[in-house]
PDB file of C-alpha atoms and ligand atoms in Angstrom:
ATOM      1  CA  MET A   1      98.155  90.608  88.993  1.00 61.00           C
ATOM      2  CA  SER A   2     100.056  93.832  89.677  1.00 93.00           C
ATOM      3  CA  ASP A   3     101.265  94.705  93.147  1.00 98.00           C
ATOM      4  CA  TYR A   4      99.037  96.764  95.409  1.00 98.00           C
ATOM      5  CA  MET A   5      98.292  97.455  99.034  1.00 98.00           C
ATOM      6  CA  ILE A   6      95.092  98.133 100.918  1.00 98.00           C
ATOM      7  CA  ARG A   7      94.301 100.011 104.100  1.00 98.00           C
ATOM      8  CA  ALA A   8      91.447  99.105 106.377  1.00 98.00           C
ATOM      9  CA  THR A   9      89.869  99.640 109.755  1.00 98.00           C
ATOM     10  CA  ALA A  10      87.954  97.233 111.976  1.00 98.00           C
ATOM     11  CA  ALA A  11      86.153  97.047 115.326  1.00 96.00           C
ATOM     12  CA  ASP A  12      84.826 100.619 115.107  1.00 96.00           C
ATOM     13  CA  LYS A  13      88.281 101.953 114.240  1.00 96.00           C
ATOM     14  CA  GLN A  14      89.912 100.312 117.270  1.00 97.00           C
ATOM     15  CA  ILE A  15      92.028  98.415 114.758  1.00 98.00           C
ATOM     16  CA  ARG A  16      93.796  99.721 111.681  1.00 97.00           C
ATOM     17  CA  ALA A  17      95.261  97.368 109.133  1.00 98.00           C
ATOM     18  CA  PHE A  18      97.375  97.208 106.002  1.00 98.00           C
ATOM     19  CA  ALA A  19      97.978  94.340 103.587  1.00 98.00           C
ATOM     20  CA  ILE A  20     100.078  94.024 100.479  1.00 98.00           C
ATOM     21  CA  THR A  21     100.812  91.776  97.546  1.00 98.00           C
ATOM     22  CA  SER A  22     104.364  92.453  96.396  1.00 98.00           C
ATOM     23  CA  ARG A  23     105.499  89.662  94.074  1.00 98.00           C
ATOM     24  CA  GLU A  24     106.468  91.933  91.192  1.00 98.00           C
ATOM     25  CA  LEU A  25     108.455  94.470  93.199  1.00 98.00           C
ATOM     26  CA  THR A  26     110.285  91.656  94.995  1.00 98.00           C
ATOM     27  CA  GLU A  27     111.061  89.945  91.678  1.00 98.00           C
ATOM     28  CA  GLU A  28     112.287  93.278  90.284  1.00 98.00           C
ATOM     29  CA  ALA A  29     114.662  93.644  93.250  1.00 98.00           C
ATOM     30  CA  ARG A  30     115.841  90.056  92.772  1.00 98.00           C
ATOM     31  CA  LYS A  31     116.626  90.676  89.108  1.00 98.00           C
ATOM     32  CA  ARG A  32     118.402  93.974  89.724  1.00 97.00           C
ATOM     33  CA  HIS A  33     120.602  92.576  92.492  1.00 97.00           C
ATOM     34  CA  ASN A  34     120.836  89.008  91.169  1.00 97.00           C
ATOM     35  CA  SER A  35     120.151  87.907  94.732  1.00 98.00           C
ATOM     36  CA  SER A  36     120.011  84.414  96.204  1.00 97.00           C
ATOM     37  CA  PRO A  37     116.657  83.097  97.559  1.00 97.00           C
ATOM     38  CA  ILE A  38     117.435  83.961 101.218  1.00 97.00           C
ATOM     39  CA  VAL A  39     118.495  87.489 100.289  1.00 98.00           C
ATOM     40  CA  THR A  40     115.488  87.911  97.999  1.00 98.00           C
ATOM     41  CA  ALA A  41     113.224  86.831 100.868  1.00 98.00           C
ATOM     42  CA  ALA A  42     114.855  89.367 103.210  1.00 98.00           C
ATOM     43  CA  MET A  43     114.463  92.149 100.632  1.00 98.00           C
ATOM     44  CA  GLY A  44     110.874  91.187  99.798  1.00 98.00           C
ATOM     45  CA  ARG A  45     109.868  91.115 103.457  1.00 98.00           C
ATOM     46  CA  LEU A  46     111.518  94.419 104.347  1.00 98.00           C
ATOM     47  CA  MET A  47     110.325  96.225 101.204  1.00 98.00           C
ATOM     48  CA  SER A  48     106.760  94.984 101.805  1.00 98.00           C
ATOM     49  CA  GLY A  49     106.847  96.239 105.395  1.00 98.00           C
ATOM     50  CA  ALA A  50     108.428  99.523 104.343  1.00 98.00           C
ATOM     51  CA  VAL A  51     105.798 100.262 101.677  1.00 98.00           C
ATOM     52  CA  MET A  52     103.010  99.784 104.220  1.00 98.00           C
ATOM     53  CA  MET A  53     104.875 101.922 106.777  1.00 98.00           C
ATOM     54  CA  GLY A  54     105.562 104.544 104.110  1.00 97.00           C
ATOM     55  CA  SER A  55     101.838 104.835 103.468  1.00 96.00           C
ATOM     56  CA  MET A  56     101.355 105.766 107.152  1.00 96.00           C
ATOM     57  CA  MET A  57     103.292 109.019 106.594  1.00 95.00           C
ATOM     58  CA  LYS A  58     101.327 112.182 105.936  1.00 89.00           C
ATOM     59  CA  GLY A  59     103.435 114.274 103.564  1.00 89.00           C
ATOM     60  CA  GLU A  60     103.749 113.779  99.802  1.00 88.00           C
ATOM     61  CA  LYS A  61     107.543 114.066  99.957  1.00 92.00           C
ATOM     62  CA  ASP A  62     108.095 112.098 103.164  1.00 96.00           C
ATOM     63  CA  LEU A  63     110.621 109.288 102.915  1.00 97.00           C
ATOM     64  CA  LEU A  64     111.053 106.242 105.108  1.00 98.00           C
ATOM     65  CA  THR A  65     114.361 104.373 105.188  1.00 98.00           C
ATOM     66  CA  ILE A  66     114.960 101.149 107.093  1.00 98.00           C
ATOM     67  CA  GLN A  67     118.502  99.930 107.635  1.00 98.00           C
ATOM     68  CA  VAL A  68     119.095  96.465 108.985  1.00 98.00           C
ATOM     69  CA  LYS A  69     122.634  95.697 110.095  1.00 98.00           C
ATOM     70  CA  GLY A  70     123.735  92.297 111.335  1.00 98.00           C
ATOM     71  CA  ASP A  71     126.774  90.107 111.925  1.00 98.00           C
ATOM     72  CA  GLY A  72     125.516  87.305 109.645  1.00 98.00           C
ATOM     73  CA  PRO A  73     126.909  86.598 106.156  1.00 98.00           C
ATOM     74  CA  MET A  74     124.390  88.947 104.486  1.00 98.00           C
ATOM     75  CA  ARG A  75     125.476  91.860 106.762  1.00 98.00           C
ATOM     76  CA  GLY A  76     122.084  93.506 106.285  1.00 98.00           C
ATOM     77  CA  LEU A  77     120.071  95.598 103.855  1.00 98.00           C
ATOM     78  CA  THR A  78     118.670  99.067 103.273  1.00 98.00           C
ATOM     79  CA  VAL A  79     115.275  99.937 101.838  1.00 98.00           C
ATOM     80  CA  THR A  80     113.577 103.260 101.169  1.00 98.00           C
ATOM     81  CA  ALA A  81     109.866 103.839 100.592  1.00 98.00           C
ATOM     82  CA  ASP A  82     107.801 106.954  99.993  1.00 97.00           C
ATOM     83  CA  ALA A  83     104.184 107.627 100.953  1.00 96.00           C
ATOM     84  CA  LYS A  84     102.883 106.803  97.489  1.00 96.00           C
ATOM     85  CA  GLY A  85     103.786 103.148  97.066  1.00 97.00           C
ATOM     86  CA  ASN A  86     107.306 103.466  95.637  1.00 98.00           C
ATOM     87  CA  VAL A  87     110.038 101.371  97.201  1.00 98.00           C
ATOM     88  CA  LYS A  88     113.637 100.435  96.460  1.00 98.00           C
ATOM     89  CA  GLY A  89     116.218  98.426  98.330  1.00 98.00           C
ATOM     90  CA  TYR A  90     119.546  96.680  98.253  1.00 98.00           C
ATOM     91  CA  PRO A  91     121.298  93.931 100.187  1.00 98.00           C
ATOM     92  CA  TYR A  92     124.862  94.381 101.485  1.00 98.00           C
ATOM     93  CA  VAL A  93     125.828  90.877 100.296  1.00 98.00           C
ATOM     94  CA  PRO A  94     123.467  89.590  97.558  1.00 97.00           C
ATOM     95  CA  ASP A  95     124.564  85.982  97.072  1.00 97.00           C
ATOM     96  CA  VAL A  96     124.301  84.378 100.526  1.00 97.00           C
ATOM     97  CA  VAL A  97     123.299  80.719 100.543  1.00 97.00           C
ATOM     98  CA  LEU A  98     122.543  78.869 103.798  1.00 96.00           C
ATOM     99  CA  PRO A  99     120.853  75.567 104.648  1.00 95.00           C
ATOM    100  CA  ALA A 100     117.131  75.765 105.507  1.00 93.00           C
ATOM    101  CA  ASN A 101     116.357  76.563 109.154  1.00 92.00           C
ATOM    102  CA  ALA A 102     114.840  74.158 111.691  1.00 89.00           C
ATOM    103  CA  MET A 103     111.369  74.794 110.235  1.00 88.00           C
ATOM    104  CA  GLY A 104     112.547  73.996 106.714  1.00 87.00           C
ATOM    105  CA  LYS A 105     112.275  77.670 105.728  1.00 91.00           C
ATOM    106  CA  LEU A 106     114.710  80.132 104.165  1.00 94.00           C
ATOM    107  CA  ASP A 107     116.982  81.123 107.045  1.00 97.00           C
ATOM    108  CA  VAL A 108     116.666  84.909 106.792  1.00 97.00           C
ATOM    109  CA  GLY A 109     117.426  85.347 110.503  1.00 97.00           C
ATOM    110  CA  GLY A 110     120.633  83.331 110.128  1.00 97.00           C
ATOM    111  CA  ALA A 111     121.681  85.307 107.054  1.00 98.00           C
ATOM    112  CA  ILE A 112     121.240  88.633 108.866  1.00 98.00           C
ATOM    113  CA  GLY A 113     122.445  87.572 112.308  1.00 98.00           C
ATOM    114  CA  SER A 114     122.418  89.732 115.440  1.00 98.00           C
ATOM    115  CA  GLY A 115     122.442  93.478 115.110  1.00 98.00           C
ATOM    116  CA  SER A 116     120.167  96.474 114.888  1.00 98.00           C
ATOM    117  CA  MET A 117     117.428  98.081 112.839  1.00 98.00           C
ATOM    118  CA  ASN A 118     117.198 101.809 112.187  1.00 98.00           C
ATOM    119  CA  VAL A 119     113.948 103.358 111.009  1.00 98.00           C
ATOM    120  CA  ILE A 120     114.557 106.821 109.591  1.00 98.00           C
ATOM    121  CA  LYS A 121     111.651 109.075 108.667  1.00 96.00           C
ATOM    122  CA  ASP A 122     112.516 112.155 106.660  1.00 95.00           C
ATOM    123  CA  MET A 123     109.481 114.376 106.896  1.00 91.00           C
ATOM    124  CA  GLY A 124     111.055 117.568 105.601  1.00 87.00           C
ATOM    125  CA  LEU A 125     111.969 118.776 109.087  1.00 89.00           C
ATOM    126  CA  LYS A 126     115.440 119.905 110.096  1.00 89.00           C
ATOM    127  CA  GLU A 127     116.261 116.547 111.623  1.00 93.00           C
ATOM    128  CA  PRO A 128     114.824 113.222 110.519  1.00 94.00           C
ATOM    129  CA  TYR A 129     113.106 110.986 113.064  1.00 95.00           C
ATOM    130  CA  ILE A 130     115.303 107.975 113.880  1.00 96.00           C
ATOM    131  CA  GLY A 131     114.136 104.950 115.841  1.00 97.00           C
ATOM    132  CA  GLN A 132     116.604 102.209 116.642  1.00 97.00           C
ATOM    133  CA  ILE A 133     116.005  98.740 118.032  1.00 98.00           C
ATOM    134  CA  ALA A 134     118.066  95.616 118.572  1.00 98.00           C
ATOM    135  CA  LEU A 135     117.131  92.879 116.103  1.00 98.00           C
ATOM    136  CA  GLN A 136     114.897  90.285 117.788  1.00 97.00           C
ATOM    137  CA  THR A 137     115.216  87.420 115.305  1.00 97.00           C
ATOM    138  CA  GLY A 138     116.433  89.044 112.087  1.00 97.00           C
ATOM    139  CA  GLU A 139     113.375  87.530 110.379  1.00 97.00           C
ATOM    140  CA  ILE A 140     112.145  91.123 109.680  1.00 98.00           C
ATOM    141  CA  ALA A 141     108.447  90.800 110.656  1.00 97.00           C
ATOM    142  CA  ASP A 142     109.303  90.120 114.332  1.00 96.00           C
ATOM    143  CA  ASP A 143     111.744  93.004 114.278  1.00 98.00           C
ATOM    144  CA  LEU A 144     109.170  95.429 112.843  1.00 98.00           C
ATOM    145  CA  THR A 145     106.614  94.267 115.432  1.00 98.00           C
ATOM    146  CA  TYR A 146     109.153  95.011 118.151  1.00 98.00           C
ATOM    147  CA  TYR A 147     110.013  98.371 116.564  1.00 98.00           C
ATOM    148  CA  PHE A 148     106.361  99.478 116.614  1.00 98.00           C
ATOM    149  CA  ALA A 149     105.993  98.426 120.265  1.00 97.00           C
ATOM    150  CA  VAL A 150     109.200 100.013 121.542  1.00 97.00           C
ATOM    151  CA  SER A 151     109.805 103.043 119.323  1.00 96.00           C
ATOM    152  CA  GLU A 152     106.262 104.079 118.395  1.00 96.00           C
ATOM    153  CA  GLN A 153     104.373 102.554 121.351  1.00 96.00           C
ATOM    154  CA  VAL A 154     101.798 101.079 118.979  1.00 97.00           C
ATOM    155  CA  PRO A 155     100.921  97.436 119.695  1.00 97.00           C
ATOM    156  CA  SER A 156     101.129  95.778 116.291  1.00 97.00           C
ATOM    157  CA  SER A 157     101.241  92.452 114.555  1.00 97.00           C
ATOM    158  CA  VAL A 158     103.369  92.235 111.426  1.00 97.00           C
ATOM    159  CA  GLY A 159     103.320  89.241 109.091  1.00 97.00           C
ATOM    160  CA  LEU A 160     105.492  89.105 105.975  1.00 98.00           C
ATOM    161  CA  GLY A 161     106.257  86.319 103.549  1.00 96.00           C
ATOM    162  CA  VAL A 162     108.139  85.578 100.329  1.00 97.00           C
ATOM    163  CA  LEU A 163     107.668  82.309  98.489  1.00 96.00           C
ATOM    164  CA  MET A 164     110.301  81.331  95.925  1.00 95.00           C
ATOM    165  CA  SER A 165     109.658  79.137  92.900  1.00 95.00           C
ATOM    166  CA  LYS A 166     111.766  76.096  92.020  1.00 93.00           C
ATOM    167  CA  GLU A 167     113.543  78.268  89.442  1.00 94.00           C
ATOM    168  CA  ASN A 168     114.471  80.699  92.252  1.00 93.00           C
ATOM    169  CA  THR A 169     112.216  83.459  90.973  1.00 97.00           C
ATOM    170  CA  VAL A 170     109.627  85.047  93.274  1.00 97.00           C
ATOM    171  CA  ALA A 171     106.380  83.049  93.248  1.00 96.00           C
ATOM    172  CA  GLN A 172     104.517  85.119  95.862  1.00 96.00           C
ATOM    173  CA  ALA A 173     105.251  87.936  98.277  1.00 98.00           C
ATOM    174  CA  GLY A 174     103.129  89.934 100.639  1.00 98.00           C
ATOM    175  CA  GLY A 175     102.033  90.526 104.183  1.00 98.00           C
ATOM    176  CA  PHE A 176     100.078  92.596 106.647  1.00 98.00           C
ATOM    177  CA  ILE A 177     100.384  95.057 109.523  1.00 98.00           C
ATOM    178  CA  ILE A 178      97.633  95.185 112.133  1.00 98.00           C
ATOM    179  CA  GLN A 179      97.718  97.928 114.765  1.00 98.00           C
ATOM    180  CA  LEU A 180      95.716  98.661 117.881  1.00 97.00           C
ATOM    181  CA  MET A 181      94.566 102.170 118.660  1.00 96.00           C
ATOM    182  CA  PRO A 182      94.943 103.385 122.272  1.00 95.00           C
ATOM    183  CA  PHE A 183      91.217 102.971 122.998  1.00 94.00           C
ATOM    184  CA  THR A 184      91.048  99.309 121.977  1.00 95.00           C
ATOM    185  CA  THR A 185      89.096  97.277 124.524  1.00 96.00           C
ATOM    186  CA  ASP A 186      90.542  94.192 126.248  1.00 96.00           C
ATOM    187  CA  GLU A 187      87.770  92.159 124.691  1.00 96.00           C
ATOM    188  CA  THR A 188      88.881  93.138 121.173  1.00 96.00           C
ATOM    189  CA  ILE A 189      92.524  92.452 122.041  1.00 96.00           C
ATOM    190  CA  ASP A 190      91.739  88.952 123.366  1.00 96.00           C
ATOM    191  CA  LYS A 191      89.662  88.092 120.332  1.00 96.00           C
ATOM    192  CA  LEU A 192      92.312  89.403 117.935  1.00 96.00           C
ATOM    193  CA  GLU A 193      95.124  87.520 119.666  1.00 96.00           C
ATOM    194  CA  LYS A 194      93.214  84.261 119.245  1.00 95.00           C
ATOM    195  CA  LYS A 195      92.641  85.047 115.593  1.00 95.00           C
ATOM    196  CA  LEU A 196      96.295  85.928 114.949  1.00 95.00           C
ATOM    197  CA  ALA A 197      97.407  82.704 116.636  1.00 94.00           C
ATOM    198  CA  GLU A 198      95.557  80.785 113.894  1.00 92.00           C
ATOM    199  CA  VAL A 199      97.790  82.284 111.198  1.00 89.00           C
ATOM    200  CA  THR A 200     101.232  80.832 111.720  1.00 83.00           C
ATOM    201  CA  SER A 201     102.636  81.523 108.250  1.00 89.00           C
ATOM    202  CA  VAL A 202     101.907  84.323 105.810  1.00 93.00           C
ATOM    203  CA  THR A 203     103.798  82.357 103.171  1.00 91.00           C
ATOM    204  CA  ALA A 204     101.295  79.508 103.536  1.00 92.00           C
ATOM    205  CA  LEU A 205      98.422  81.925 102.882  1.00 95.00           C
ATOM    206  CA  LEU A 206     100.235  83.366  99.863  1.00 93.00           C
ATOM    207  CA  ALA A 207     100.826  79.844  98.542  1.00 93.00           C
ATOM    208  CA  GLN A 208      97.061  79.324  98.713  1.00 95.00           C
ATOM    209  CA  GLY A 209      96.556  82.408  96.564  1.00 93.00           C
ATOM    210  CA  TYR A 210      95.343  84.757  99.302  1.00 96.00           C
ATOM    211  CA  THR A 211      94.960  88.357  98.122  1.00 97.00           C
ATOM    212  CA  PRO A 212      95.472  91.299 100.536  1.00 98.00           C
ATOM    213  CA  GLU A 213      91.678  91.526 100.862  1.00 98.00           C
ATOM    214  CA  MET A 214      91.444  87.823 101.739  1.00 97.00           C
ATOM    215  CA  ILE A 215      94.267  88.067 104.294  1.00 97.00           C
ATOM    216  CA  LEU A 216      92.550  90.909 106.154  1.00 98.00           C
ATOM    217  CA  ASP A 217      89.181  89.207 105.847  1.00 97.00           C
ATOM    218  CA  LYS A 218      90.621  86.064 107.418  1.00 96.00           C
ATOM    219  CA  LEU A 219      92.139  88.031 110.300  1.00 97.00           C
ATOM    220  CA  LEU A 220      89.570  90.770 110.796  1.00 97.00           C
ATOM    221  CA  GLY A 221      86.418  89.588 109.012  1.00 96.00           C
ATOM    222  CA  GLU A 222      84.634  89.074 112.336  1.00 96.00           C
ATOM    223  CA  PHE A 223      85.531  92.577 113.488  1.00 97.00           C
ATOM    224  CA  GLY A 224      83.539  94.508 110.892  1.00 96.00           C
ATOM    225  CA  LEU A 225      86.386  94.984 108.437  1.00 98.00           C
ATOM    226  CA  GLU A 226      86.143  98.090 106.294  1.00 98.00           C
ATOM    227  CA  ILE A 227      88.613  98.537 103.436  1.00 98.00           C
ATOM    228  CA  THR A 228      89.244 102.252 103.050  1.00 97.00           C
ATOM    229  CA  ASP A 229      91.925 102.544 100.381  1.00 97.00           C
ATOM    230  CA  LYS A 230      93.711 100.627  97.629  1.00 98.00           C
ATOM    231  CA  MET A 231      96.987 101.826  96.088  1.00 97.00           C
ATOM    232  CA  PRO A 232      99.348 100.388  93.460  1.00 98.00           C
ATOM    233  CA  VAL A 233     102.903  99.746  94.728  1.00 98.00           C
ATOM    234  CA  GLN A 234     106.113  99.235  92.794  1.00 98.00           C
ATOM    235  CA  PHE A 235     109.882  98.995  92.827  1.00 98.00           C
ATOM    236  CA  HIS A 236     111.024 102.422  91.740  1.00 97.00           C
ATOM    237  CA  CYS A 237     114.394 104.149  91.915  1.00 97.00           C
ATOM    238  CA  ASP A 238     114.546 107.887  91.336  1.00 93.00           C
ATOM    239  CA  CYS A 239     118.233 108.017  90.446  1.00 95.00           C
ATOM    240  CA  SER A 240     119.351 109.834  87.289  1.00 95.00           C
ATOM    241  CA  LYS A 241     122.584 110.994  85.693  1.00 94.00           C
ATOM    242  CA  GLU A 242     121.911 114.504  87.018  1.00 93.00           C
ATOM    243  CA  ARG A 243     121.595 113.220  90.595  1.00 91.00           C
ATOM    244  CA  VAL A 244     124.786 111.191  90.322  1.00 91.00           C
ATOM    245  CA  GLU A 245     126.495 114.271  88.904  1.00 91.00           C
ATOM    246  CA  LYS A 246     125.497 116.207  92.032  1.00 90.00           C
ATOM    247  CA  ALA A 247     126.946 113.437  94.187  1.00 88.00           C
ATOM    248  CA  ILE A 248     130.226 113.568  92.265  1.00 89.00           C
ATOM    249  CA  ALA A 249     130.276 117.346  92.594  1.00 88.00           C
ATOM    250  CA  SER A 250     130.073 116.963  96.375  1.00 89.00           C
ATOM    251  CA  ILE A 251     133.425 115.139  96.677  1.00 87.00           C
ATOM    252  CA  SER A 252     136.491 117.281  97.263  1.00 86.00           C
ATOM    253  CA  LYS A 253     138.091 119.185  94.382  1.00 87.00           C
ATOM    254  CA  GLU A 254     141.453 117.488  94.970  1.00 90.00           C
ATOM    255  CA  GLU A 255     139.865 114.058  94.757  1.00 89.00           C
ATOM    256  CA  LEU A 256     137.994 114.949  91.591  1.00 89.00           C
ATOM    257  CA  GLN A 257     141.133 116.438  90.049  1.00 91.00           C
ATOM    258  CA  SER A 258     143.082 113.260  90.801  1.00 91.00           C
ATOM    259  CA  ILE A 259     140.369 111.207  89.037  1.00 89.00           C
ATOM    260  CA  ILE A 260     140.656 113.514  86.024  1.00 91.00           C
ATOM    261  CA  ASP A 261     144.469 113.258  86.138  1.00 92.00           C
ATOM    262  CA  ASP A 262     144.152 109.479  85.964  1.00 90.00           C
ATOM    263  CA  GLY A 263     142.663 110.048  82.533  1.00 89.00           C
ATOM    264  CA  GLU A 264     140.161 107.186  82.760  1.00 90.00           C
ATOM    265  CA  PRO A 265     136.384 107.536  82.511  1.00 91.00           C
ATOM    266  CA  ILE A 266     134.591 106.495  85.713  1.00 92.00           C
ATOM    267  CA  GLU A 267     131.516 104.421  86.346  1.00 93.00           C
ATOM    268  CA  VAL A 268     129.210 105.178  89.264  1.00 92.00           C
ATOM    269  CA  ASN A 269     126.772 102.545  90.408  1.00 93.00           C
ATOM    270  CA  CYS A 270     123.408 103.282  92.048  1.00 95.00           C
ATOM    271  CA  ASP A 271     123.299 100.923  95.055  1.00 94.00           C
ATOM    272  CA  PHE A 272     119.510 100.749  95.048  1.00 96.00           C
ATOM    273  CA  CYS A 273     118.842  99.722  91.451  1.00 96.00           C
ATOM    274  CA  ASN A 274     122.287  98.768  90.148  1.00 94.00           C
ATOM    275  CA  THR A 275     122.101 101.227  87.244  1.00 95.00           C
ATOM    276  CA  LYS A 276     125.584 102.203  86.092  1.00 95.00           C
ATOM    277  CA  TYR A 277     126.335 105.805  85.106  1.00 95.00           C
ATOM    278  CA  LYS A 278     129.437 106.530  83.039  1.00 94.00           C
ATOM    279  CA  PHE A 279     131.302 109.826  83.123  1.00 93.00           C
ATOM    280  CA  ASP A 280     134.090 110.560  80.667  1.00 92.00           C
ATOM    281  CA  ILE A 281     136.914 112.989  81.350  1.00 91.00           C
ATOM    282  CA  ASN A 282     135.176 115.878  79.600  1.00 92.00           C
ATOM    283  CA  GLU A 283     132.085 115.406  81.733  1.00 92.00           C
ATOM    284  CA  LEU A 284     134.227 115.275  84.885  1.00 91.00           C
ATOM    285  CA  LYS A 285     136.009 118.474  83.827  1.00 90.00           C
ATOM    286  CA  GLU A 286     132.596 120.062  83.329  1.00 90.00           C
ATOM    287  CA  ILE A 287     131.585 119.044  86.885  1.00 88.00           C
ATOM    288  CA  ILE A 288     134.783 120.459  88.444  1.00 84.00           C
ATOM    289  CA  ARG A 289     134.172 123.755  86.664  1.00 82.00           C
TER     290      ARG A 289
HETATM  291 ZN1   ZN B 301     118.916 103.882  91.172  1.00 65.93          ZN
END
């Protein structure tokens, strides 16, 4: 099954919801970065959240970037999503291995540590929107829930999960975001809180083969769930030799000249997808011209 996300409303539009299955895009990120299970889980969770958040943006060219920075061994990660289901991401340290946490789960919070999360929305305006929060647990879903409450003042529930196989490939990945509109009644809130309390682990649902539709039906089925949209999602990096060339052209002339004087071809790596671009001396001379 290919990755996709759905959007939905419930309780006469008092609730809006998103759910995603993201095994393939998480596995693609794992392969590109050769990441350990904990790091893969962190990337899968954040990319899944970012794709759903990206779909909340209005403009075709809008971009959402989430940077997580922590004092743990992984140091953090950066992911970027657009409004059309494309996402890419990279960890700062890809090979972190830690013992399981107290619940026997991959210790993503321990790998990231204490720190902050920046949510940057580039909507084609002069200045991007930047929301910053202190990490709550470093487990990603809790931090995004907190971000929505504090920075966007939208009460939300975020659940994200990545399940690794015994071979350390991605067996399942996915999650949901449920948000309350300002006119939501107390009755709906109470009922929803009880329902959410029943779902303690998204990973457990994924392990049982829950699709995005089934996840939202479990959580919101009693609220008159209405699925309004379905969209394919994928790991996609838009880098190219031309773009890297522009980046090289933006460094100072002296620096570029000293690279040329060294007489060695250079290799530039795209952080997001690990593609390597080679430039020989003639190409560098062309850029400096
Ligand atoms: Zn790339």
